[in-house]
Tab-separated table of C-alpha atoms and ligand atoms in Angstrom:
chain	number	residue	atom	x	y	z
A	1	MET	CA	0.000	0.000	0.000
A	2	ILE	CA	1.277	3.513	-0.767
A	3	ASP	CA	0.780	5.748	2.236
A	4	PHE	CA	1.312	9.517	1.901
A	5	SER	CA	0.526	10.371	5.519
A	6	MET	CA	3.208	12.011	7.642
A	7	PRO	CA	3.913	10.622	11.135
A	8	ALA	CA	2.689	13.140	13.727
A	9	GLU	CA	6.081	13.270	15.454
A	10	LEU	CA	7.877	14.120	12.226
A	11	ALA	CA	5.320	16.811	11.377
A	12	ALA	CA	5.749	18.320	14.849
A	13	GLU	CA	9.550	18.353	14.461
A	14	ARG	CA	9.217	19.936	11.005
A	15	ASP	CA	7.083	22.712	12.512
A	16	ARG	CA	9.568	23.186	15.363
A	17	VAL	CA	12.462	23.515	12.898
A	18	ARG	CA	10.556	26.001	10.717
A	19	GLN	CA	9.656	28.104	13.780
A	20	PHE	CA	13.257	28.000	15.016
A	21	VAL	CA	14.466	29.256	11.633
A	22	ILE	CA	11.827	32.007	11.482
A	23	ASP	CA	12.376	33.220	15.057
A	24	LYS	CA	16.108	32.777	15.573
A	25	ILE	CA	17.824	32.583	12.172
A	26	VAL	CA	15.960	34.844	9.736
A	27	PRO	CA	16.993	37.985	11.711
A	28	PHE	CA	20.635	37.236	10.758
A	29	GLU	CA	19.885	37.552	7.033
A	30	ARG	CA	20.736	41.251	7.309
A	31	ASP	CA	23.853	40.683	9.396
A	32	PRO	CA	26.919	42.289	7.771
A	33	ARG	CA	28.785	39.042	8.401
A	34	LEU	CA	26.721	37.566	5.557
A	35	THR	CA	29.217	38.842	2.987
A	36	ALA	CA	29.637	38.616	-0.794
A	37	HIS	CA	31.778	35.545	-0.044
A	38	GLY	CA	29.091	33.928	2.096
A	39	PRO	CA	28.615	33.880	5.863
A	40	THR	CA	31.825	34.330	7.852
A	41	ASP	CA	33.050	31.643	10.243
A	42	GLU	CA	32.152	33.895	13.153
A	43	LEU	CA	28.542	34.147	11.972
A	44	ARG	CA	28.418	30.412	11.321
A	45	GLN	CA	29.607	29.651	14.838
A	46	GLU	CA	27.001	31.952	16.369
A	47	LEU	CA	24.235	30.256	14.350
A	48	VAL	CA	25.526	26.785	15.222
A	49	GLU	CA	25.300	27.624	18.931
A	50	LEU	CA	21.660	28.665	18.493
A	51	ALA	CA	20.833	25.303	16.895
A	52	ARG	CA	22.825	23.451	19.541
A	53	ALA	CA	20.766	25.137	22.277
A	54	GLU	CA	17.585	23.816	20.628
A	55	LYS	CA	19.045	20.317	20.119
A	56	LEU	CA	18.816	20.845	16.364
A	57	LEU	CA	22.512	20.505	15.507
A	58	THR	CA	23.593	17.808	13.001
A	59	VAL	CA	20.429	15.797	13.637
A	60	GLN	CA	21.131	13.720	10.506
A	61	ALA	CA	24.384	12.232	11.881
A	62	PRO	CA	24.567	8.594	13.003
A	63	GLU	CA	23.373	8.029	16.573
A	64	SER	CA	26.822	6.666	17.466
A	65	LEU	CA	28.168	10.191	16.843
A	66	GLY	CA	25.454	12.029	18.732
A	67	GLY	CA	22.969	12.611	15.913
A	68	ARG	CA	19.515	11.135	15.474
A	69	GLY	CA	20.392	9.018	12.438
A	70	LEU	CA	17.543	10.432	10.332
A	71	SER	CA	16.324	8.365	7.385
A	72	HIS	CA	16.483	9.995	3.943
A	73	ILE	CA	12.769	10.757	3.970
A	74	GLU	CA	13.009	12.292	7.450
A	75	GLN	CA	15.886	14.415	6.192
A	76	ALA	CA	13.692	15.570	3.296
A	77	VAL	CA	11.071	16.871	5.713
A	78	ILE	CA	13.502	18.480	8.162
A	79	TYR	CA	15.864	20.040	5.578
A	80	GLU	CA	12.953	21.555	3.683
A	81	ALA	CA	11.904	23.286	6.903
A	82	ALA	CA	15.514	24.358	7.615
A	83	GLY	CA	15.816	25.794	4.087
A	84	TRP	CA	13.238	28.519	4.825
A	85	SER	CA	16.366	30.635	5.357
A	86	THR	CA	19.599	29.876	3.496
A	87	LEU	CA	21.201	30.327	6.930
A	88	GLY	CA	18.991	27.605	8.477
A	89	PRO	CA	21.020	24.610	7.187
A	90	ILE	CA	24.235	26.375	8.201
A	91	ALA	CA	22.930	26.776	11.753
A	92	MET	CA	21.807	23.141	11.896
A	93	ASN	CA	25.055	21.890	10.334
A	94	CYS	CA	23.265	20.237	7.449
A	95	ALA	CA	24.517	22.578	4.701
A	96	ALA	CA	26.839	21.714	1.828
A	97	PRO	CA	29.590	20.766	1.615
A	98	ASP	CA	29.840	19.560	5.241
A	99	GLU	CA	26.638	17.543	5.134
A	100	GLY	CA	27.768	15.460	2.144
A	101	ASN	CA	31.287	15.190	3.512
A	102	MET	CA	30.002	13.917	6.858
A	103	PHE	CA	27.897	11.342	5.027
A	104	LEU	CA	30.914	10.169	3.026
A	105	LEU	CA	33.167	9.984	6.073
A	106	SER	CA	30.528	8.072	8.023
A	107	LYS	CA	30.661	5.438	5.257
A	108	VAL	CA	34.370	5.342	4.380
A	109	ALA	CA	36.578	6.796	7.154
A	110	ASN	CA	38.484	4.488	9.509
A	111	PRO	CA	38.105	4.893	13.323
A	112	GLU	CA	41.137	7.234	13.649
A	113	GLN	CA	39.801	9.431	10.832
A	114	VAL	CA	36.346	9.449	12.418
A	115	GLU	CA	37.823	10.665	15.682
A	116	ARG	CA	40.134	13.268	14.157
A	117	HIS	CA	37.849	14.658	11.422
A	118	LEU	CA	34.250	13.431	11.517
A	119	ALA	CA	33.570	13.850	15.249
A	120	PRO	CA	34.544	17.572	15.323
A	121	MET	CA	32.528	18.141	12.157
A	122	VAL	CA	29.434	16.556	13.695
A	123	ALA	CA	30.002	18.692	16.798
A	124	GLY	CA	29.875	21.787	14.558
A	125	GLN	CA	33.473	22.732	15.342
A	126	HIS	CA	35.203	21.974	12.032
A	127	ARG	CA	34.246	22.865	8.505
A	128	SER	CA	35.344	20.743	5.565
A	129	VAL	CA	35.862	20.847	1.809
A	130	PHE	CA	35.541	18.369	-1.027
A	131	ALA	CA	38.176	19.330	-3.609
A	132	MET	CA	37.512	17.824	-7.022
A	133	THR	CA	36.832	20.428	-9.738
A	134	GLU	CA	39.782	21.764	-11.750
A	135	PRO	CA	40.237	24.581	-14.278
A	136	ASP	CA	41.680	22.225	-16.901
A	137	GLY	CA	40.676	18.789	-15.624
A	138	ALA	CA	37.819	17.321	-13.588
A	139	GLY	CA	34.441	19.069	-13.890
A	140	SER	CA	31.327	17.575	-15.433
A	141	ASP	CA	33.611	14.695	-16.295
A	142	PRO	CA	35.537	13.728	-13.138
A	143	ALA	CA	37.491	11.152	-15.153
A	144	GLN	CA	39.476	14.093	-16.557
A	145	LEU	CA	41.092	14.451	-13.121
A	146	ALA	CA	44.456	16.194	-13.565
A	147	THR	CA	45.742	16.632	-9.989
A	148	THR	CA	48.474	14.049	-9.413
A	149	ALA	CA	49.677	12.043	-6.422
A	150	THR	CA	52.817	9.931	-6.216
A	151	PHE	CA	53.616	7.411	-3.481
A	152	ASP	CA	57.109	6.373	-2.396
A	153	GLY	CA	55.978	3.624	-0.019
A	154	GLU	CA	55.805	6.040	2.912
A	155	ASN	CA	54.388	9.406	1.802
A	156	PHE	CA	52.168	10.782	-0.927
A	157	THR	CA	53.076	13.958	-2.815
A	158	VAL	CA	50.118	15.830	-4.309
A	159	ASN	CA	50.338	18.515	-7.019
A	160	GLY	CA	47.593	20.307	-8.915
A	161	ARG	CA	45.124	23.179	-9.016
A	162	LYS	CA	41.404	23.248	-8.173
A	163	TRP	CA	38.673	25.863	-8.260
A	164	LEU	CA	35.094	26.411	-7.126
A	165	ILE	CA	36.114	24.694	-3.891
A	166	THR	CA	33.368	25.673	-1.460
A	167	GLY	CA	34.482	26.775	1.968
A	168	ALA	CA	38.213	26.429	1.199
A	169	ASN	CA	39.223	29.467	3.210
A	170	GLY	CA	39.320	28.366	6.850
A	171	ALA	CA	38.215	24.745	6.454
A	172	LYS	CA	39.973	22.432	8.907
A	173	THR	CA	39.255	19.148	7.097
A	174	TRP	CA	40.060	18.553	3.427
A	175	ILE	CA	38.957	15.724	1.190
A	176	ILE	CA	41.144	15.919	-1.918
A	177	MET	CA	40.735	13.960	-5.135
A	178	ALA	CA	43.968	13.224	-7.021
A	179	ARG	CA	45.132	10.682	-9.553
A	180	LEU	CA	47.565	8.268	-7.926
A	181	ALA	CA	50.399	7.349	-10.291
A	182	GLU	CA	51.474	3.754	-10.898
A	183	ASN	CA	53.557	2.528	-7.961
A	184	PRO	CA	54.580	-0.868	-6.554
A	185	HIS	CA	52.587	-0.461	-3.307
A	186	LEU	CA	48.990	0.616	-4.012
A	187	PRO	CA	46.459	0.506	-6.868
A	188	ALA	CA	46.765	3.557	-9.128
A	189	GLY	CA	43.957	5.855	-10.316
A	190	PRO	CA	41.638	8.513	-8.838
A	191	THR	CA	42.086	8.421	-5.068
A	192	LEU	CA	40.689	10.357	-2.097
A	193	PHE	CA	42.900	11.832	0.612
A	194	LEU	CA	41.750	13.163	3.981
A	195	THR	CA	43.888	15.764	5.703
A	196	ASP	CA	44.096	18.911	7.825
A	197	GLY	CA	43.717	22.175	5.918
A	198	ASP	CA	46.381	24.275	7.596
A	199	GLN	CA	49.569	22.997	6.062
A	200	PRO	CA	52.158	24.490	3.744
A	201	GLY	CA	51.356	22.367	0.662
A	202	ILE	CA	47.777	23.715	0.508
A	203	VAL	CA	47.806	27.211	-0.987
A	204	ILE	CA	44.572	29.188	-1.194
A	205	GLU	CA	45.189	31.512	-4.116
A	206	ARG	CA	41.965	33.497	-3.763
A	207	THR	CA	38.229	33.390	-3.118
A	208	MET	CA	36.209	33.708	-6.313
A	209	ASN	CA	33.615	36.456	-6.799
A	210	THR	CA	30.406	34.574	-7.583
A	211	MET	CA	26.712	35.473	-7.856
A	212	ASP	CA	25.744	33.245	-4.904
A	213	ARG	CA	26.559	33.956	-1.267
A	214	ASN	CA	24.940	31.223	0.786
A	215	TYR	CA	28.006	29.022	1.417
A	216	VAL	CA	30.362	29.761	4.303
A	217	ALA	CA	33.616	31.339	3.025
A	218	GLY	CA	32.493	31.211	-0.632
A	219	HIS	CA	34.410	29.268	-3.270
A	220	GLY	CA	38.195	29.085	-3.463
A	221	VAL	CA	40.899	28.657	-6.081
A	222	VAL	CA	43.497	26.379	-4.461
A	223	ARG	CA	46.850	24.864	-5.365
A	224	PHE	CA	48.558	21.768	-4.033
A	225	ASP	CA	52.250	22.518	-4.079
A	226	ASN	CA	54.155	19.320	-3.288
A	227	LEU	CA	51.604	18.611	-0.546
A	228	THR	CA	53.148	15.777	1.473
A	229	LEU	CA	50.746	13.357	3.154
A	230	PRO	CA	51.407	10.210	5.188
A	231	GLN	CA	49.898	6.888	4.142
A	232	SER	CA	47.286	7.335	6.896
A	233	ALA	CA	45.797	10.192	4.810
A	234	LEU	CA	44.347	7.676	2.371
A	235	LEU	CA	40.532	7.815	2.565
A	236	GLY	CA	39.133	4.375	1.819
A	237	ASP	CA	40.959	2.339	-0.805
A	238	ALA	CA	43.392	3.747	-3.360
A	239	GLY	CA	41.996	4.019	-6.881
A	240	GLN	CA	38.351	4.183	-5.719
A	241	ALA	CA	37.701	7.940	-5.681
A	242	LEU	CA	35.092	7.960	-8.445
A	243	ARG	CA	33.105	5.240	-6.705
A	244	TYR	CA	33.240	7.144	-3.395
A	245	ALA	CA	32.284	10.384	-5.162
A	246	GLN	CA	29.152	8.642	-6.455
A	247	LEU	CA	28.418	7.329	-2.963
A	248	ARG	CA	28.556	10.921	-1.718
A	249	LEU	CA	26.798	12.586	-4.628
A	250	ALA	CA	23.539	10.637	-4.895
A	251	PRO	CA	22.280	11.598	-1.411
A	252	ALA	CA	24.091	14.985	-1.464
A	253	ARG	CA	22.313	16.129	-4.608
A	254	LEU	CA	18.996	15.187	-2.982
A	255	THR	CA	19.740	17.139	0.173
A	256	HIS	CA	20.437	20.191	-2.014
A	257	CYS	CA	16.966	19.680	-3.527
A	258	MET	CA	15.414	19.525	-0.055
A	259	ARG	CA	17.036	22.738	1.204
A	260	TRP	CA	16.289	24.700	-1.982
A	261	LEU	CA	12.683	23.529	-1.880
A	262	GLY	CA	12.383	25.270	1.487
A	263	ALA	CA	13.967	28.447	0.101
A	264	ALA	CA	11.652	28.460	-2.927
A	265	GLU	CA	8.629	28.083	-0.642
A	266	ARG	CA	9.814	31.119	1.273
A	267	ALA	CA	10.053	33.102	-1.991
A	268	GLN	CA	6.543	31.956	-2.923
A	269	SER	CA	5.150	33.037	0.454
A	270	ILE	CA	6.586	36.535	-0.089
A	271	ALA	CA	5.192	36.697	-3.627
A	272	VAL	CA	1.754	35.566	-2.419
A	273	ALA	CA	1.693	38.199	0.331
A	274	HIS	CA	2.620	40.863	-2.231
A	275	ALA	CA	-0.026	39.669	-4.704
A	276	ARG	CA	-2.705	39.960	-2.009
A	277	THR	CA	-1.880	43.525	-1.006
A	278	ARG	CA	-0.354	45.331	-3.992
A	279	THR	CA	-3.005	46.798	-6.273
A	280	ALA	CA	-2.996	47.684	-9.978
A	281	PHE	CA	-5.848	48.533	-12.352
A	282	GLY	CA	-8.411	48.629	-9.547
A	283	LYS	CA	-7.702	45.351	-7.732
A	284	PRO	CA	-4.999	43.346	-5.960
A	285	ILE	CA	-2.514	42.114	-8.574
A	286	GLY	CA	-3.206	38.511	-7.470
A	287	GLU	CA	-6.694	38.896	-8.918
A	288	HIS	CA	-5.215	39.401	-12.383
A	289	GLU	CA	-4.994	36.018	-14.022
A	290	GLY	CA	-1.446	36.698	-15.244
A	291	VAL	CA	-0.285	36.845	-11.630
A	292	SER	CA	-2.486	34.118	-10.152
A	293	PHE	CA	-1.295	31.739	-12.875
A	294	MET	CA	2.323	32.430	-11.960
A	295	LEU	CA	1.528	31.652	-8.328
A	296	ALA	CA	-0.384	28.534	-9.389
A	297	ASP	CA	2.550	27.371	-11.535
A	298	ASN	CA	4.754	27.820	-8.478
A	299	GLU	CA	2.404	25.807	-6.299
A	300	ILE	CA	2.335	22.983	-8.860
A	301	ALA	CA	6.143	22.990	-9.180
A	302	LEU	CA	6.726	22.980	-5.415
A	303	HIS	CA	4.374	20.034	-5.002
A	304	GLN	CA	5.918	18.062	-7.887
A	305	CYS	CA	9.431	18.756	-6.600
A	306	ARG	CA	8.522	17.519	-3.123
A	307	LEU	CA	7.035	14.289	-4.491
A	308	THR	CA	10.074	13.692	-6.720
A	309	ILE	CA	12.451	14.173	-3.800
A	310	TRP	CA	10.404	11.973	-1.480
A	311	HIS	CA	10.255	9.164	-3.997
A	312	ALA	CA	14.049	9.059	-4.447
A	313	CYS	CA	14.458	9.241	-0.647
A	314	TRP	CA	11.998	6.418	-0.140
A	315	LEU	CA	13.953	4.239	-2.574
A	316	MET	CA	17.202	4.966	-0.725
A	317	ASP	CA	15.518	4.144	2.578
A	318	GLN	CA	14.654	0.734	1.027
A	319	GLY	CA	18.413	0.223	0.521
A	320	GLU	CA	18.490	1.132	-3.174
A	321	LYS	CA	21.190	3.394	-4.630
A	322	ALA	CA	18.519	5.357	-6.553
A	323	ARG	CA	21.148	6.938	-8.792
A	324	HIS	CA	18.744	7.258	-11.712
A	325	GLU	CA	15.950	8.687	-9.559
A	326	SER	CA	18.289	11.096	-7.772
A	327	SER	CA	19.523	12.272	-11.198
A	328	ILE	CA	15.929	12.825	-12.288
A	329	ALA	CA	15.221	14.680	-9.040
A	330	LYS	CA	18.343	16.849	-9.238
A	331	SER	CA	17.833	17.952	-12.835
A	332	TYR	CA	14.069	18.479	-12.473
A	333	VAL	CA	14.077	20.180	-9.075
A	334	SER	CA	16.968	22.555	-9.837
A	335	GLU	CA	15.321	23.701	-13.075
A	336	GLU	CA	11.819	24.009	-11.611
A	337	LEU	CA	12.858	25.826	-8.444
A	338	PHE	CA	14.841	28.313	-10.482
A	339	LYS	CA	11.669	29.034	-12.480
A	340	VAL	CA	9.726	29.404	-9.207
A	341	ALA	CA	12.250	31.957	-7.923
A	342	ASP	CA	12.144	33.808	-11.253
A	343	ARG	CA	8.328	34.023	-11.193
A	344	CYS	CA	8.481	35.315	-7.609
A	345	VAL	CA	10.808	38.105	-8.744
A	346	GLN	CA	8.307	38.910	-11.515
A	347	VAL	CA	5.306	39.032	-9.158
A	348	LEU	CA	7.190	41.432	-6.892
A	349	GLY	CA	7.745	43.891	-9.737
A	350	GLY	CA	10.703	46.255	-9.440
A	351	ILE	CA	11.440	45.439	-5.812
A	352	GLY	CA	11.927	41.825	-6.910
A	353	ILE	CA	15.431	42.620	-8.046
A	354	SER	CA	16.274	44.594	-4.900
A	355	ASP	CA	17.253	43.363	-1.471
A	356	GLU	CA	14.044	44.804	-0.005
A	357	THR	CA	13.021	41.151	0.230
A	358	VAL	CA	15.060	37.957	0.430
A	359	VAL	CA	13.670	36.784	-2.936
A	360	GLU	CA	16.488	38.462	-4.846
A	361	MET	CA	19.101	36.562	-2.797
A	362	ILE	CA	17.245	33.259	-3.222
A	363	PHE	CA	17.052	33.845	-6.987
A	364	ARG	CA	20.819	34.366	-7.250
A	365	ASP	CA	21.719	31.550	-4.865
A	366	ILE	CA	19.394	29.030	-6.497
A	367	ARG	CA	20.825	29.743	-9.968
A	368	ALA	CA	24.080	28.024	-9.044
A	369	PHE	CA	22.204	24.839	-8.103
A	370	ARG	CA	21.608	24.116	-11.814
A	371	LEU	CA	25.390	23.682	-12.109
A	372	TYR	CA	26.827	22.007	-9.046
A	373	ASP	CA	26.434	18.331	-8.170
A	374	GLY	CA	26.092	17.750	-11.889
A	375	PRO	CA	24.789	20.361	-14.370
A	376	THR	CA	21.288	19.611	-15.682
A	377	GLU	CA	22.669	18.568	-19.080
A	378	VAL	CA	25.010	16.007	-17.533
A	379	HIS	CA	22.140	14.419	-15.599
A	380	LYS	CA	20.025	14.392	-18.759
A	381	TYR	CA	22.970	12.839	-20.605
A	382	ALA	CA	23.038	10.002	-18.016
A	383	ILE	CA	19.232	9.646	-17.971
A	384	GLY	CA	19.139	9.623	-21.782
A	385	ARG	CA	21.774	6.900	-21.997
A	386	LYS	CA	19.802	4.770	-19.547
A	387	VAL	CA	16.583	5.319	-21.491
A	388	LEU	CA	18.279	4.266	-24.731
A	389	ARG	CA	19.804	1.174	-23.139
A	390	GLY	CA	16.260	0.150	-22.258
B	401	FAD	C1	28.314	27.212	-6.333
B	401	FAD	C2	29.222	26.089	-6.723
B	401	FAD	C3	29.875	25.362	-5.745
B	401	FAD	C4	30.755	24.331	-6.079
B	401	FAD	N1	31.426	23.666	-5.088
B	401	FAD	C5	32.332	22.715	-5.428
B	401	FAD	C6	33.122	22.067	-4.425
B	401	FAD	O1	32.972	22.337	-3.235
B	401	FAD	N2	34.024	21.150	-4.812
B	401	FAD	C7	34.216	20.827	-6.117
B	401	FAD	O2	35.059	19.986	-6.403
B	401	FAD	N3	33.483	21.427	-7.100
B	401	FAD	C8	32.569	22.370	-6.779
B	401	FAD	N4	31.836	23.006	-7.752
B	401	FAD	C9	32.077	22.675	-9.136
B	401	FAD	C10	30.978	21.876	-9.774
B	401	FAD	O3	31.014	20.564	-9.316
B	401	FAD	C11	31.177	22.007	-11.286
B	401	FAD	O4	30.865	23.351	-11.634
B	401	FAD	C12	30.357	21.026	-12.081
B	401	FAD	O5	30.756	19.703	-11.856
B	401	FAD	C13	30.502	21.319	-13.597
B	401	FAD	O6	31.851	21.325	-13.947
B	401	FAD	P1	32.459	22.606	-14.674
B	401	FAD	O7	32.080	23.837	-13.943
B	401	FAD	O8	33.894	22.359	-14.883
B	401	FAD	O9	31.709	22.673	-16.069
B	401	FAD	P2	32.153	21.961	-17.419
B	401	FAD	O10	32.548	20.559	-17.171
B	401	FAD	O11	33.117	22.856	-18.091
B	401	FAD	O12	30.776	21.955	-18.229
B	401	FAD	C14	30.225	23.177	-18.756
B	401	FAD	C15	28.876	22.885	-19.315
B	401	FAD	O13	28.982	21.935	-20.364
B	401	FAD	C16	27.768	21.209	-20.477
B	401	FAD	N5	28.066	19.760	-20.515
B	401	FAD	C17	29.085	19.095	-19.923
B	401	FAD	N6	28.999	17.759	-20.166
B	401	FAD	C18	27.886	17.588	-20.924
B	401	FAD	C19	27.238	16.463	-21.492
B	401	FAD	N7	27.681	15.213	-21.320
B	401	FAD	N8	26.112	16.674	-22.221
B	401	FAD	C20	25.612	17.932	-22.395
B	401	FAD	N9	26.174	19.028	-21.868
B	401	FAD	C21	27.291	18.864	-21.139
B	401	FAD	C22	26.904	21.587	-19.272
B	401	FAD	O14	25.934	22.542	-19.682
B	401	FAD	C23	27.887	22.235	-18.326
B	401	FAD	O15	27.272	23.190	-17.482
B	401	FAD	C24	30.953	24.023	-7.436
B	401	FAD	C25	30.259	24.732	-8.431
B	401	FAD	C26	29.411	25.760	-8.087
B	401	FAD	C27	28.713	26.520	-9.179
């Protein structure tokens, strides 16, 4: 039997999260520490403490690490509520890239790595990065990975350049993807390394100026300059980075969908309020069909996005990888929510493009979602190949 009802406890927790975000987090949206390069670490820490006080910090983490071990579908409900403000997931420590990195480490890290890196991340103390994308190598096609690693039987030496690395400036924990060269000790090929951020071989060249500003510390251009790592820095098995990246990406792209769904709902609520009160040609603009249809299209899209997300989550909760369904969800939801945000800007008229409301920020932030964790075209490329295979 298919049952669409929501357990009362989960609904109550969703409402508690939404109220927490409205009461305690939304006021920080005008804080000067929310900069063009995203929230500062100081702002993040202040928000994290607010969530900690409400027992809402890192609720998704495994119970063994102090979280509540939420299922994927429970995450969908809670993250949507958190996403009402782009600062909500940061406060609750369920924002990218930390959320996906914590998931990956919970699956792949050994006990020493859990203690040194994952535990402080779950506690909200450390931030982390996932460094894959390169100016002339890995991007849509991670197999183009150009950053190299050599191994002499004792240490690795990593060299290469990456960009669009979210949170690079100030992150304590780094997950780095590099191509391990042939050597007599370990399998060669794309490999993940886990290390501290503050060391001489990691050079942060600059923080990029981007149109979004919802990620802590923005996006960095970084260089690995003869970065020397001990064998213990190996994350999982050598040569398995692309497999681990997939393990991380399928749920991570869904959690992006969940958070942005919450943000798009917020934009819709502002547009609806405006359509009820702003008048033109003798009546509230919402009574003009051109406007009510835009709001109706938004309502339809939000509902369809939620169902698409929930279905992929449900499959994963049954133990399936749901790669195809998460690809469908990611491409569909990112495109639809961008259209929702755009229509909200339109309903607001001229103020839609100003920071008089948070809609303008949501519109800019949500635009980037059509690119990261796989651009729409790359997901469609994968979906299309599967369709043709039959
Ligand atoms: C806000 C933001 C945060 C990010 N954070 C991180 C991070 O923390 N760590 C990290 O490693 N990376 C990060 N990225 C990078 C992100 O993963 C890449 O932007 C993404 O994988 C696409 O790679 P690319 O930018 O090199 O685009 P390219 O690979 O150059 O692709 C450009 C365009 O080509 C088209 N295209 C590519 N392949 C196909 C195909 N098969 N069929 C049809 N069209 C295709 C698509 O339209 C695509 O947008 C971030 C990106 C953004 C925007």
